[in-house]
Amino acid sequence: MKTGIFGGAFDPIHKGHIYMAQKAMEEYSLDRILLVPSGHSPNKTENAMTAFSHRYNMCKLASEAVPGIEVSDIEIKDESTSYTYVTLQKLKALYPEDELYFIMGGDSLDYFESWMKPDIIAQTAIILVMVRENFPKQQMEEKIAHIKNLFPADIRLLKCDRMDVSSTQVRRLLRAKSQADGYRSPKGAEMCLDAAVMSYIQANNLYR
């Protein structure tokens, strides 16, 4: 089985995330995508993030109607820092027969060699890099060649149309809305979120 691994804070998960997962499945004929909400991220202040349970539940709601997309809670099952190389090793142990594909953004590729144990990441999974309009393809290919000179890696490009949405923007819209009208007006953030996710946010008073 070909399994894509798509990690992130997903705070909250939005339609752009689901679109990127579907593009990866389509372009590389993946059998499934595992959404992996970050547990104890080394790159974010955990106290500033929405509780894992809420982010996990929102991922479940956003993906339940999308064939082939599943959600994993693997990064919250222990107290250690959730380094990508550790998560991938755990997933490989869980699914030893699967061919793993790790999905990452083009901006992350720019400093990939400074991640914790990037060589182990490359040993464990094929790396799919989402190419955006603001990252010239030639520049990406040069960066890939540089990484391959450092350690063996199978890095492939994943073309993804630009979507002007981010979790930061969605949170900002939701906070502005909650202050103005208590979420009642169907504008802004709702266009970026699955309806079930928006209902969950309202029911749990998130992002106020």
PDB file of C-alpha atoms in Angstrom:
ATOM      1  CA  MET A   1       0.000   0.000   0.000  1.00  0.00           C
ATOM      2  CA  LYS A   2       1.189   3.505  -0.827  1.00  0.00           C
ATOM      3  CA  THR A   3       0.558   5.729   2.200  1.00  0.00           C
ATOM      4  CA  GLY A   4       1.007   9.490   2.240  1.00  0.00           C
ATOM      5  CA  ILE A   5       1.917  11.197   5.518  1.00  0.00           C
ATOM      6  CA  PHE A   6       0.683  14.777   5.829  1.00  0.00           C
ATOM      7  CA  GLY A   7       1.524  16.399   9.139  1.00  0.00           C
ATOM      8  CA  GLY A   8       0.801  19.829  10.536  1.00  0.00           C
ATOM      9  CA  ALA A   9      -0.751  21.771  13.389  1.00  0.00           C
ATOM     10  CA  PHE A  10      -4.102  21.858  11.540  1.00  0.00           C
ATOM     11  CA  ASP A  11      -5.170  24.710  13.818  1.00  0.00           C
ATOM     12  CA  PRO A  12      -7.729  24.634  12.292  1.00  0.00           C
ATOM     13  CA  ILE A  13      -7.698  22.292   9.314  1.00  0.00           C
ATOM     14  CA  HIS A  14      -9.086  24.065   6.231  1.00  0.00           C
ATOM     15  CA  LYS A  15     -10.133  23.228   2.696  1.00  0.00           C
ATOM     16  CA  GLY A  16      -6.642  23.927   1.389  1.00  0.00           C
ATOM     17  CA  HIS A  17      -5.229  21.089   3.481  1.00  0.00           C
ATOM     18  CA  ILE A  18      -7.773  18.623   2.100  1.00  0.00           C
ATOM     19  CA  TYR A  19      -7.138  19.863  -1.440  1.00  0.00           C
ATOM     20  CA  MET A  20      -3.380  19.278  -1.054  1.00  0.00           C
ATOM     21  CA  ALA A  21      -3.967  15.771   0.299  1.00  0.00           C
ATOM     22  CA  GLN A  22      -6.234  14.951  -2.630  1.00  0.00           C
ATOM     23  CA  LYS A  23      -3.686  16.309  -5.127  1.00  0.00           C
ATOM     24  CA  ALA A  24      -0.990  14.070  -3.661  1.00  0.00           C
ATOM     25  CA  MET A  25      -3.265  11.031  -3.835  1.00  0.00           C
ATOM     26  CA  GLU A  26      -4.149  11.796  -7.446  1.00  0.00           C
ATOM     27  CA  GLU A  27      -0.693  12.619  -8.800  1.00  0.00           C
ATOM     28  CA  TYR A  28       1.163   9.743  -7.127  1.00  0.00           C
ATOM     29  CA  SER A  29      -1.666   7.170  -7.033  1.00  0.00           C
ATOM     30  CA  LEU A  30      -1.554   6.917  -3.252  1.00  0.00           C
ATOM     31  CA  ASP A  31      -3.918   4.462  -1.590  1.00  0.00           C
ATOM     32  CA  ARG A  32      -4.472   6.684   1.408  1.00  0.00           C
ATOM     33  CA  ILE A  33      -3.323   9.796   3.239  1.00  0.00           C
ATOM     34  CA  LEU A  34      -2.732   9.883   6.981  1.00  0.00           C
ATOM     35  CA  LEU A  35      -3.334  13.335   8.433  1.00  0.00           C
ATOM     36  CA  VAL A  36      -1.050  13.650  11.464  1.00  0.00           C
ATOM     37  CA  PRO A  37      -1.934  16.561  13.763  1.00  0.00           C
ATOM     38  CA  SER A  38       1.197  17.700  15.560  1.00  0.00           C
ATOM     39  CA  GLY A  39       1.581  16.576  19.150  1.00  0.00           C
ATOM     40  CA  HIS A  40       4.563  18.112  20.932  1.00  0.00           C
ATOM     41  CA  SER A  41       5.993  20.111  18.044  1.00  0.00           C
ATOM     42  CA  PRO A  42       9.607  21.322  18.263  1.00  0.00           C
ATOM     43  CA  ASN A  43       8.732  24.355  16.118  1.00  0.00           C
ATOM     44  CA  LYS A  44       5.658  25.742  17.867  1.00  0.00           C
ATOM     45  CA  THR A  45       4.801  26.826  21.388  1.00  0.00           C
ATOM     46  CA  GLU A  46       2.391  24.095  22.402  1.00  0.00           C
ATOM     47  CA  ASN A  47       0.568  26.275  24.940  1.00  0.00           C
ATOM     48  CA  ALA A  48      -0.361  28.674  22.152  1.00  0.00           C
ATOM     49  CA  MET A  49      -1.961  25.929  20.082  1.00  0.00           C
ATOM     50  CA  THR A  50      -5.527  24.684  20.337  1.00  0.00           C
ATOM     51  CA  ALA A  51      -5.763  21.475  22.382  1.00  0.00           C
ATOM     52  CA  PHE A  52      -4.820  18.351  20.454  1.00  0.00           C
ATOM     53  CA  SER A  53      -8.246  16.784  21.013  1.00  0.00           C
ATOM     54  CA  HIS A  54      -9.956  19.655  19.198  1.00  0.00           C
ATOM     55  CA  ARG A  55      -7.483  19.666  16.313  1.00  0.00           C
ATOM     56  CA  TYR A  56      -7.799  15.889  15.988  1.00  0.00           C
ATOM     57  CA  ASN A  57     -11.601  16.046  16.028  1.00  0.00           C
ATOM     58  CA  MET A  58     -11.638  18.785  13.383  1.00  0.00           C
ATOM     59  CA  CYS A  59      -9.376  16.680  11.151  1.00  0.00           C
ATOM     60  CA  LYS A  60     -11.780  13.761  11.533  1.00  0.00           C
ATOM     61  CA  LEU A  61     -14.732  15.943  10.586  1.00  0.00           C
ATOM     62  CA  ALA A  62     -12.959  17.517   7.593  1.00  0.00           C
ATOM     63  CA  SER A  63     -11.876  14.159   6.189  1.00  0.00           C
ATOM     64  CA  GLU A  64     -14.756  11.815   6.981  1.00  0.00           C
ATOM     65  CA  ALA A  65     -16.471  12.409   3.632  1.00  0.00           C
ATOM     66  CA  VAL A  66     -13.228  12.228   1.608  1.00  0.00           C
ATOM     67  CA  PRO A  67     -12.310   8.689   0.479  1.00  0.00           C
ATOM     68  CA  GLY A  68      -8.779   7.630   1.330  1.00  0.00           C
ATOM     69  CA  ILE A  69      -8.034  10.240   3.984  1.00  0.00           C
ATOM     70  CA  GLU A  70      -7.568   9.038   7.576  1.00  0.00           C
ATOM     71  CA  VAL A  71      -6.409  10.743  10.780  1.00  0.00           C
ATOM     72  CA  SER A  72      -3.652   9.501  13.098  1.00  0.00           C
ATOM     73  CA  ASP A  73      -3.151  10.398  16.768  1.00  0.00           C
ATOM     74  CA  ILE A  74       0.360   8.943  16.837  1.00  0.00           C
ATOM     75  CA  GLU A  75       2.075  12.188  17.881  1.00  0.00           C
ATOM     76  CA  ILE A  76       0.137  12.584  21.118  1.00  0.00           C
ATOM     77  CA  LYS A  77       0.663   9.044  22.414  1.00  0.00           C
ATOM     78  CA  ASP A  78       3.863   9.850  24.298  1.00  0.00           C
ATOM     79  CA  GLU A  79       5.354  12.878  26.000  1.00  0.00           C
ATOM     80  CA  SER A  80       8.487  13.187  23.864  1.00  0.00           C
ATOM     81  CA  THR A  81       9.010  15.893  21.269  1.00  0.00           C
ATOM     82  CA  SER A  82       7.249  14.975  18.019  1.00  0.00           C
ATOM     83  CA  TYR A  83      10.170  15.022  15.610  1.00  0.00           C
ATOM     84  CA  THR A  84       9.246  14.037  12.060  1.00  0.00           C
ATOM     85  CA  TYR A  85      11.890  11.332  11.830  1.00  0.00           C
ATOM     86  CA  VAL A  86      10.514   9.662  14.987  1.00  0.00           C
ATOM     87  CA  THR A  87       6.928   9.826  13.744  1.00  0.00           C
ATOM     88  CA  LEU A  88       7.903   8.283  10.414  1.00  0.00           C
ATOM     89  CA  GLN A  89       9.825   5.485  12.133  1.00  0.00           C
ATOM     90  CA  LYS A  90       6.792   4.717  14.312  1.00  0.00           C
ATOM     91  CA  LEU A  91       4.489   4.677  11.282  1.00  0.00           C
ATOM     92  CA  LYS A  92       6.897   2.410   9.403  1.00  0.00           C
ATOM     93  CA  ALA A  93       6.843   0.019  12.369  1.00  0.00           C
ATOM     94  CA  LEU A  94       3.036   0.098  12.364  1.00  0.00           C
ATOM     95  CA  TYR A  95       2.771  -0.407   8.604  1.00  0.00           C
ATOM     96  CA  PRO A  96       5.942  -2.310   7.600  1.00  0.00           C
ATOM     97  CA  GLU A  97       4.554  -3.356   4.223  1.00  0.00           C
ATOM     98  CA  ASP A  98       3.551   0.182   3.215  1.00  0.00           C
ATOM     99  CA  GLU A  99       5.568   2.488   0.983  1.00  0.00           C
ATOM    100  CA  LEU A 100       5.547   5.814   2.820  1.00  0.00           C
ATOM    101  CA  TYR A 101       5.359   9.207   1.109  1.00  0.00           C
ATOM    102  CA  PHE A 102       6.079  12.229   3.299  1.00  0.00           C
ATOM    103  CA  ILE A 103       4.342  15.400   2.079  1.00  0.00           C
ATOM    104  CA  MET A 104       5.988  18.731   2.802  1.00  0.00           C
ATOM    105  CA  GLY A 105       5.771  22.333   1.628  1.00  0.00           C
ATOM    106  CA  GLY A 106       8.227  23.949  -0.731  1.00  0.00           C
ATOM    107  CA  ASP A 107       9.215  26.473   1.947  1.00  0.00           C
ATOM    108  CA  SER A 108      10.220  23.613   4.270  1.00  0.00           C
ATOM    109  CA  LEU A 109      12.509  22.140   1.624  1.00  0.00           C
ATOM    110  CA  ASP A 110      14.585  25.301   1.758  1.00  0.00           C
ATOM    111  CA  TYR A 111      15.874  24.397   5.228  1.00  0.00           C
ATOM    112  CA  PHE A 112      15.230  20.642   5.231  1.00  0.00           C
ATOM    113  CA  GLU A 113      18.859  19.722   5.915  1.00  0.00           C
ATOM    114  CA  SER A 114      18.628  21.587   9.249  1.00  0.00           C
ATOM    115  CA  TRP A 115      15.715  19.439  10.462  1.00  0.00           C
ATOM    116  CA  MET A 116      16.410  16.824  13.114  1.00  0.00           C
ATOM    117  CA  LYS A 117      17.907  13.784  11.335  1.00  0.00           C
ATOM    118  CA  PRO A 118      16.741  14.568   7.775  1.00  0.00           C
ATOM    119  CA  ASP A 119      18.724  11.582   6.496  1.00  0.00           C
ATOM    120  CA  ILE A 120      16.483   9.222   8.488  1.00  0.00           C
ATOM    121  CA  ILE A 121      13.398  10.955   7.091  1.00  0.00           C
ATOM    122  CA  ALA A 122      14.757  10.348   3.588  1.00  0.00           C
ATOM    123  CA  GLN A 123      15.584   6.720   4.391  1.00  0.00           C
ATOM    124  CA  THR A 124      12.073   6.068   5.714  1.00  0.00           C
ATOM    125  CA  ALA A 125       9.901   7.792   3.117  1.00  0.00           C
ATOM    126  CA  ILE A 126       9.774   9.164  -0.391  1.00  0.00           C
ATOM    127  CA  ILE A 127       9.482  12.942  -0.039  1.00  0.00           C
ATOM    128  CA  LEU A 128       6.810  14.818  -1.980  1.00  0.00           C
ATOM    129  CA  VAL A 129       7.384  18.565  -2.121  1.00  0.00           C
ATOM    130  CA  MET A 130       4.452  20.832  -2.925  1.00  0.00           C
ATOM    131  CA  VAL A 131       5.503  23.324  -5.570  1.00  0.00           C
ATOM    132  CA  ARG A 132       3.892  26.750  -5.358  1.00  0.00           C
ATOM    133  CA  GLU A 133       3.969  29.622  -7.843  1.00  0.00           C
ATOM    134  CA  ASN A 134       6.383  31.636  -5.702  1.00  0.00           C
ATOM    135  CA  PHE A 135       8.973  28.807  -5.728  1.00  0.00           C
ATOM    136  CA  PRO A 136      10.519  28.558  -9.231  1.00  0.00           C
ATOM    137  CA  LYS A 137      10.836  24.943 -10.363  1.00  0.00           C
ATOM    138  CA  GLN A 138      14.518  25.354 -11.285  1.00  0.00           C
ATOM    139  CA  GLN A 139      15.289  26.664  -7.804  1.00  0.00           C
ATOM    140  CA  MET A 140      13.506  23.673  -6.283  1.00  0.00           C
ATOM    141  CA  GLU A 141      15.413  21.236  -8.479  1.00  0.00           C
ATOM    142  CA  GLU A 142      18.726  22.842  -7.500  1.00  0.00           C
ATOM    143  CA  LYS A 143      17.799  22.523  -3.827  1.00  0.00           C
ATOM    144  CA  ILE A 144      16.883  18.861  -4.300  1.00  0.00           C
ATOM    145  CA  ALA A 145      20.231  18.211  -6.005  1.00  0.00           C
ATOM    146  CA  HIS A 146      22.015  19.873  -3.075  1.00  0.00           C
ATOM    147  CA  ILE A 147      20.193  17.660  -0.556  1.00  0.00           C
ATOM    148  CA  LYS A 148      20.983  14.531  -2.578  1.00  0.00           C
ATOM    149  CA  ASN A 149      24.649  15.455  -2.371  1.00  0.00           C
ATOM    150  CA  LEU A 150      24.374  15.389   1.420  1.00  0.00           C
ATOM    151  CA  PHE A 151      22.566  12.040   1.773  1.00  0.00           C
ATOM    152  CA  PRO A 152      20.531   9.602  -0.361  1.00  0.00           C
ATOM    153  CA  ALA A 153      16.984  10.865  -0.866  1.00  0.00           C
ATOM    154  CA  ASP A 154      14.080  10.280  -3.223  1.00  0.00           C
ATOM    155  CA  ILE A 155      12.504  13.732  -3.510  1.00  0.00           C
ATOM    156  CA  ARG A 156       9.732  14.384  -6.012  1.00  0.00           C
ATOM    157  CA  LEU A 157       7.785  17.499  -6.893  1.00  0.00           C
ATOM    158  CA  LEU A 158       4.043  17.751  -6.353  1.00  0.00           C
ATOM    159  CA  LYS A 159       2.319  20.459  -8.344  1.00  0.00           C
ATOM    160  CA  CYS A 160      -0.316  22.219  -6.297  1.00  0.00           C
ATOM    161  CA  ASP A 161      -2.354  25.203  -7.458  1.00  0.00           C
ATOM    162  CA  ARG A 162      -2.108  28.238  -5.258  1.00  0.00           C
ATOM    163  CA  MET A 163      -4.754  28.602  -2.568  1.00  0.00           C
ATOM    164  CA  ASP A 164      -4.782  31.883  -0.674  1.00  0.00           C
ATOM    165  CA  VAL A 165      -5.699  30.410   2.681  1.00  0.00           C
ATOM    166  CA  SER A 166      -3.765  29.583   5.835  1.00  0.00           C
ATOM    167  CA  SER A 167      -4.728  28.517   9.342  1.00  0.00           C
ATOM    168  CA  THR A 168      -3.341  31.806  10.644  1.00  0.00           C
ATOM    169  CA  GLN A 169      -5.673  33.758   8.357  1.00  0.00           C
ATOM    170  CA  VAL A 170      -8.641  31.590   9.334  1.00  0.00           C
ATOM    171  CA  ARG A 171      -7.977  32.127  13.050  1.00  0.00           C
ATOM    172  CA  ARG A 172      -7.752  35.860  12.494  1.00  0.00           C
ATOM    173  CA  LEU A 173     -11.072  35.895  10.645  1.00  0.00           C
ATOM    174  CA  LEU A 174     -12.774  33.792  13.311  1.00  0.00           C
ATOM    175  CA  ARG A 175     -11.555  36.017  16.127  1.00  0.00           C
ATOM    176  CA  ALA A 176     -12.725  39.125  14.296  1.00  0.00           C
ATOM    177  CA  LYS A 177     -16.116  37.529  13.643  1.00  0.00           C
ATOM    178  CA  SER A 178     -16.619  36.347  17.193  1.00  0.00           C
ATOM    179  CA  GLN A 179     -15.968  39.861  18.480  1.00  0.00           C
ATOM    180  CA  ALA A 180     -18.301  41.419  15.929  1.00  0.00           C
ATOM    181  CA  ASP A 181     -21.275  39.060  15.764  1.00  0.00           C
ATOM    182  CA  GLY A 182     -20.654  35.837  17.684  1.00  0.00           C
ATOM    183  CA  TYR A 183     -19.946  33.817  14.514  1.00  0.00           C
ATOM    184  CA  ARG A 184     -23.418  34.483  13.089  1.00  0.00           C
ATOM    185  CA  SER A 185     -22.513  36.120   9.780  1.00  0.00           C
ATOM    186  CA  PRO A 186     -21.707  33.578   6.991  1.00  0.00           C
ATOM    187  CA  LYS A 187     -18.652  35.398   5.695  1.00  0.00           C
ATOM    188  CA  GLY A 188     -14.882  35.003   5.488  1.00  0.00           C
ATOM    189  CA  ALA A 189     -13.710  31.979   7.420  1.00  0.00           C
ATOM    190  CA  GLU A 190     -16.686  29.786   6.485  1.00  0.00           C
ATOM    191  CA  MET A 191     -15.539  29.881   2.864  1.00  0.00           C
ATOM    192  CA  CYS A 192     -12.273  28.223   3.936  1.00  0.00           C
ATOM    193  CA  LEU A 193     -13.695  25.600   6.306  1.00  0.00           C
ATOM    194  CA  ASP A 194     -15.731  22.453   5.954  1.00  0.00           C
ATOM    195  CA  ALA A 195     -19.243  23.065   7.316  1.00  0.00           C
ATOM    196  CA  ALA A 196     -18.843  20.365   9.973  1.00  0.00           C
ATOM    197  CA  VAL A 197     -15.575  21.953  11.126  1.00  0.00           C
ATOM    198  CA  MET A 198     -17.220  25.375  11.353  1.00  0.00           C
ATOM    199  CA  SER A 199     -20.068  23.904  13.416  1.00  0.00           C
ATOM    200  CA  TYR A 200     -17.548  22.236  15.730  1.00  0.00           C
ATOM    201  CA  ILE A 201     -15.678  25.523  16.206  1.00  0.00           C
ATOM    202  CA  GLN A 202     -18.915  27.291  17.083  1.00  0.00           C
ATOM    203  CA  ALA A 203     -20.080  24.557  19.443  1.00  0.00           C
ATOM    204  CA  ASN A 204     -16.774  24.553  21.313  1.00  0.00           C
ATOM    205  CA  ASN A 205     -16.218  28.323  21.309  1.00  0.00           C
ATOM    206  CA  LEU A 206     -12.817  28.028  19.638  1.00  0.00           C
ATOM    207  CA  TYR A 207     -10.729  30.906  18.260  1.00  0.00           C
ATOM    208  CA  ARG A 208     -12.594  33.644  20.098  1.00  0.00           C
TER     209      ARG A 208
END
